[in-house]
Amino acid sequence: MRLIADDCYELEQQKGSHGFVVSGAGRTAVIDPGMSSGFDGVIAELRANEARTGPVTDIVLTHYDADHAQAAQRLQEVLGATVWIGAEDADVLRGRTKPKTLFRKVLQRVARVPFPEGARELSGSGEIFPGLEYLPTPGHTPGHYAYQWRGVLFSGDAARVSADGRVRNFYGVLNNDRQGASRSVGVLAERIGSGTVDWVCSGHNAVARTAARSS
């Protein structure tokens, strides 16, 4: 587990996307635990680092894709943690809502993600616990969320992130709603430009120090 900032770490054993851990206010959250094939490595890493993070109380998902969320249900069962997911993405996992694009319909069939029963569904913006904010960034998926822990922004797959923390559109074929995805990139860029973000942690790019904080 690699330290990024105070009480914020990057997981090193998961499979699929990048995953992270934040700890504070008596709570510890795993953000995007990844694919089920990486479960054994993730649970071993979490247990090995429990002395500095505390026990995991929450599993926070940026979106429902398998490379980010497939391990969530099993991790929930083993740890007894609460899962958080955007309400619109919860509806996709339940089969109530169908993806808009053919690519996403196929992706959902070939990379199944079980719905974590009892998951808390997010709408609007707010806090998971004190200091861990959530904000809607739909487009890649209908219920995609970004999170911010102090000066660290977790963007999931709402955008591609450059080495200096700048954001641009994610790969179009992977987005459920391209116009919505572009608007969400603007939301992230505005937050990064506000001066409150030191680091940007995305689903697939390296952790980036923002240009304003690097200078």
Short mmCIF file of C-alpha atoms in Angstrom, two decimals:
data_model
loop_
_atom_site.label_atom_id
_atom_site.label_comp_id
_atom_site.label_asym_id
_atom_site.label_seq_id
_atom_site.Cartn_x
_atom_site.Cartn_y
_atom_site.Cartn_z
CA MET A 1 0.00 0.00 0.00
CA ARG A 2 1.63 3.23 -1.17
CA LEU A 3 1.23 6.52 0.69
CA ILE A 4 -0.07 9.39 -1.47
CA ALA A 5 -0.93 12.01 1.16
CA ASP A 6 -1.86 12.04 4.84
CA ASP A 7 -4.25 9.12 5.50
CA CYS A 8 -4.51 8.36 1.78
CA TYR A 9 -3.00 5.33 0.05
CA GLU A 10 -2.94 3.54 -3.30
CA LEU A 11 -3.57 -0.20 -3.34
CA GLU A 12 -0.81 -2.22 -5.01
CA GLN A 13 -2.31 -5.73 -5.25
CA GLN A 14 -5.67 -5.26 -6.97
CA LYS A 15 -6.52 -6.15 -10.55
CA GLY A 16 -8.26 -4.00 -13.14
CA SER A 17 -8.28 -0.33 -12.19
CA HIS A 18 -6.38 1.65 -9.60
CA GLY A 19 -7.83 1.49 -6.10
CA PHE A 20 -7.31 3.61 -3.03
CA VAL A 21 -7.80 3.75 0.74
CA VAL A 22 -8.58 6.79 2.90
CA SER A 23 -8.84 6.84 6.68
CA GLY A 24 -10.18 9.39 9.13
CA ALA A 25 -13.01 10.32 11.50
CA GLY A 26 -12.95 6.75 12.82
CA ARG A 27 -13.77 5.34 9.36
CA THR A 28 -11.76 3.74 6.57
CA ALA A 29 -12.92 3.53 2.95
CA VAL A 30 -11.68 1.47 0.03
CA ILE A 31 -12.32 3.30 -3.23
CA ASP A 32 -12.79 0.94 -6.22
CA PRO A 33 -11.53 -2.51 -5.05
CA GLY A 34 -11.21 -3.79 -8.63
CA MET A 35 -11.84 -7.17 -10.20
CA SER A 36 -12.70 -10.38 -8.40
CA SER A 37 -9.45 -11.94 -9.64
CA GLY A 38 -7.58 -9.50 -7.40
CA PHE A 39 -9.64 -10.13 -4.27
CA ASP A 40 -7.07 -12.27 -2.44
CA GLY A 41 -4.34 -9.69 -2.95
CA VAL A 42 -6.57 -6.80 -1.87
CA ILE A 43 -7.82 -8.45 1.31
CA ALA A 44 -4.27 -9.47 2.26
CA GLU A 45 -3.03 -5.92 1.64
CA LEU A 46 -5.82 -4.38 3.69
CA ARG A 47 -5.21 -6.74 6.62
CA ALA A 48 -1.45 -6.18 6.51
CA ASN A 49 -1.97 -2.41 6.78
CA GLU A 50 -4.82 -2.33 9.28
CA ALA A 51 -2.56 -0.98 12.04
CA ARG A 52 -2.18 2.31 10.17
CA THR A 53 -5.55 2.56 8.41
CA GLY A 54 -7.89 0.93 10.91
CA PRO A 55 -10.49 -1.66 9.83
CA VAL A 56 -12.36 -0.99 6.60
CA THR A 57 -15.86 0.34 7.24
CA ASP A 58 -16.84 1.48 3.75
CA ILE A 59 -16.41 0.40 0.12
CA VAL A 60 -16.90 3.35 -2.20
CA LEU A 61 -17.44 2.84 -5.95
CA THR A 62 -16.90 5.46 -8.62
CA HIS A 63 -19.00 3.33 -10.99
CA TYR A 64 -20.23 -0.19 -11.71
CA ASP A 65 -17.69 -1.45 -14.29
CA ALA A 66 -16.09 -4.80 -13.46
CA ASP A 67 -12.53 -3.47 -13.38
CA HIS A 68 -13.56 -1.14 -10.55
CA ALA A 69 -16.41 -2.87 -8.75
CA GLN A 70 -16.46 -6.64 -9.31
CA ALA A 71 -14.75 -7.44 -5.98
CA ALA A 72 -17.07 -5.17 -3.96
CA GLN A 73 -19.71 -7.75 -3.03
CA ARG A 74 -17.21 -10.33 -1.75
CA LEU A 75 -15.23 -7.67 0.11
CA GLN A 76 -18.48 -6.49 1.69
CA GLU A 77 -19.27 -10.02 2.86
CA VAL A 78 -15.83 -10.62 4.37
CA LEU A 79 -15.37 -7.21 6.01
CA GLY A 80 -18.96 -6.34 6.91
CA ALA A 81 -18.43 -2.94 5.29
CA THR A 82 -21.04 -0.65 3.75
CA VAL A 83 -20.97 -0.31 -0.06
CA TRP A 84 -21.72 3.06 -1.68
CA ILE A 85 -22.70 3.42 -5.36
CA GLY A 86 -24.53 5.95 -7.52
CA ALA A 87 -28.28 5.21 -7.67
CA GLU A 88 -28.33 5.14 -11.48
CA ASP A 89 -25.50 2.61 -11.56
CA ALA A 90 -27.28 0.50 -8.95
CA ASP A 91 -30.25 0.35 -11.33
CA VAL A 92 -27.99 -0.92 -14.13
CA LEU A 93 -26.62 -3.72 -11.94
CA ARG A 94 -30.15 -4.69 -10.93
CA GLY A 95 -31.22 -4.80 -14.60
CA ARG A 96 -33.74 -1.98 -14.21
CA THR A 97 -31.84 0.26 -16.66
CA LYS A 98 -30.08 -0.78 -19.86
CA PRO A 99 -26.83 0.82 -21.06
CA LYS A 100 -27.28 3.20 -24.01
CA THR A 101 -24.55 1.92 -26.32
CA LEU A 102 -24.04 -1.49 -27.92
CA PHE A 103 -20.49 -1.67 -26.59
CA ARG A 104 -21.69 -1.14 -23.02
CA LYS A 105 -24.48 -3.69 -23.41
CA VAL A 106 -21.93 -6.29 -24.52
CA LEU A 107 -19.50 -5.28 -21.77
CA GLN A 108 -22.17 -5.76 -19.12
CA ARG A 109 -22.89 -9.28 -20.38
CA VAL A 110 -19.28 -10.48 -20.56
CA ALA A 111 -18.03 -8.88 -17.33
CA ARG A 112 -20.78 -9.39 -14.78
CA VAL A 113 -20.78 -7.44 -11.53
CA PRO A 114 -23.00 -8.73 -8.71
CA PHE A 115 -25.07 -6.09 -6.96
CA PRO A 116 -23.95 -5.75 -3.31
CA GLU A 117 -27.19 -6.21 -1.38
CA GLY A 118 -27.87 -3.43 1.09
CA ALA A 119 -25.65 -0.97 -0.79
CA ARG A 120 -26.24 2.69 -0.02
CA GLU A 121 -27.27 4.58 -3.16
CA LEU A 122 -25.91 8.05 -3.83
CA SER A 123 -27.76 10.98 -5.35
CA GLY A 124 -26.73 14.61 -5.47
CA SER A 125 -23.61 15.55 -3.53
CA GLY A 126 -22.58 15.21 0.11
CA GLU A 127 -20.23 13.23 2.36
CA ILE A 128 -19.72 9.51 2.92
CA PHE A 129 -18.21 10.46 6.28
CA PRO A 130 -16.62 13.71 7.49
CA GLY A 131 -13.95 14.71 4.99
CA LEU A 132 -14.88 12.27 2.19
CA GLU A 133 -17.04 14.18 -0.28
CA TYR A 134 -18.95 12.77 -3.23
CA LEU A 135 -20.06 14.61 -6.38
CA PRO A 136 -21.92 13.31 -9.44
CA THR A 137 -19.88 12.97 -12.64
CA PRO A 138 -22.20 11.01 -14.98
CA GLY A 139 -21.41 10.12 -18.56
CA HIS A 140 -18.97 7.23 -18.49
CA THR A 141 -21.79 5.47 -16.66
CA PRO A 142 -25.11 7.07 -15.67
CA GLY A 143 -24.33 6.95 -11.95
CA HIS A 144 -20.61 7.71 -12.01
CA TYR A 145 -19.31 9.58 -8.95
CA ALA A 146 -16.04 11.31 -8.10
CA TYR A 147 -14.83 11.72 -4.53
CA GLN A 148 -12.54 14.10 -2.70
CA TRP A 149 -10.61 13.41 0.48
CA ARG A 150 -8.98 16.62 1.70
CA GLY A 151 -6.67 17.61 -1.17
CA VAL A 152 -7.02 14.34 -3.10
CA LEU A 153 -9.58 14.00 -5.91
CA PHE A 154 -10.62 10.52 -7.06
CA SER A 155 -11.95 10.83 -10.60
CA GLY A 156 -12.56 7.19 -11.52
CA ASP A 157 -13.14 6.96 -15.28
CA ALA A 158 -14.88 10.32 -15.62
CA ALA A 159 -11.75 11.62 -17.36
CA ARG A 160 -8.25 10.85 -18.50
CA VAL A 161 -5.68 12.60 -16.30
CA SER A 162 -2.32 13.94 -17.47
CA ALA A 163 0.88 13.98 -15.40
CA ASP A 164 0.19 17.56 -14.26
CA GLY A 165 -3.37 16.86 -13.15
CA ARG A 166 -5.18 18.22 -16.21
CA VAL A 167 -8.29 16.32 -17.29
CA ARG A 168 -9.67 15.52 -20.73
CA ASN A 169 -12.43 13.33 -22.15
CA PHE A 170 -12.28 9.60 -21.53
CA TYR A 171 -12.33 7.25 -24.53
CA GLY A 172 -15.63 7.91 -26.31
CA VAL A 173 -16.56 4.31 -27.10
CA LEU A 174 -16.46 3.52 -23.38
CA ASN A 175 -18.85 6.29 -22.40
CA ASN A 176 -22.56 5.68 -21.94
CA ASP A 177 -23.37 9.35 -22.69
CA ARG A 178 -20.68 11.36 -24.47
CA GLN A 179 -22.23 14.77 -23.89
CA GLY A 180 -22.75 14.03 -20.21
CA ALA A 181 -19.17 12.79 -19.97
CA SER A 182 -17.86 16.05 -21.44
CA ARG A 183 -19.86 18.06 -18.90
CA SER A 184 -18.39 15.97 -16.08
CA VAL A 185 -14.87 16.67 -17.33
CA GLY A 186 -15.74 20.34 -16.95
CA VAL A 187 -16.93 19.75 -13.38
CA LEU A 188 -13.64 18.05 -12.51
CA ALA A 189 -11.57 20.75 -14.22
CA GLU A 190 -13.39 23.45 -12.27
CA ARG A 191 -12.73 21.67 -8.98
CA ILE A 192 -9.06 21.14 -9.83
CA GLY A 193 -8.80 24.81 -10.77
CA SER A 194 -10.36 25.91 -7.49
CA GLY A 195 -7.08 25.39 -5.66
CA THR A 196 -8.45 22.75 -3.28
CA VAL A 197 -6.92 19.76 -5.14
CA ASP A 198 -3.29 18.70 -4.69
CA TRP A 199 -3.51 15.23 -6.21
CA VAL A 200 -5.74 13.60 -8.83
CA CYS A 201 -6.21 9.81 -8.61
CA SER A 202 -7.86 8.29 -11.67
CA GLY A 203 -8.92 4.80 -12.59
CA HIS A 204 -6.13 4.11 -15.08
CA ASN A 205 -3.60 6.96 -15.19
CA ALA A 206 -0.77 7.44 -12.73
CA VAL A 207 -1.47 9.49 -9.61
CA ALA A 208 -0.90 13.12 -10.64
CA ARG A 209 0.29 16.14 -8.68
CA THR A 210 -1.65 19.16 -9.92
CA ALA A 211 0.30 21.84 -11.74
CA ALA A 212 -0.65 24.57 -9.24
CA ARG A 213 0.72 22.49 -6.36
CA SER A 214 3.84 21.41 -8.22
CA SER A 215 5.04 24.94 -8.89
#
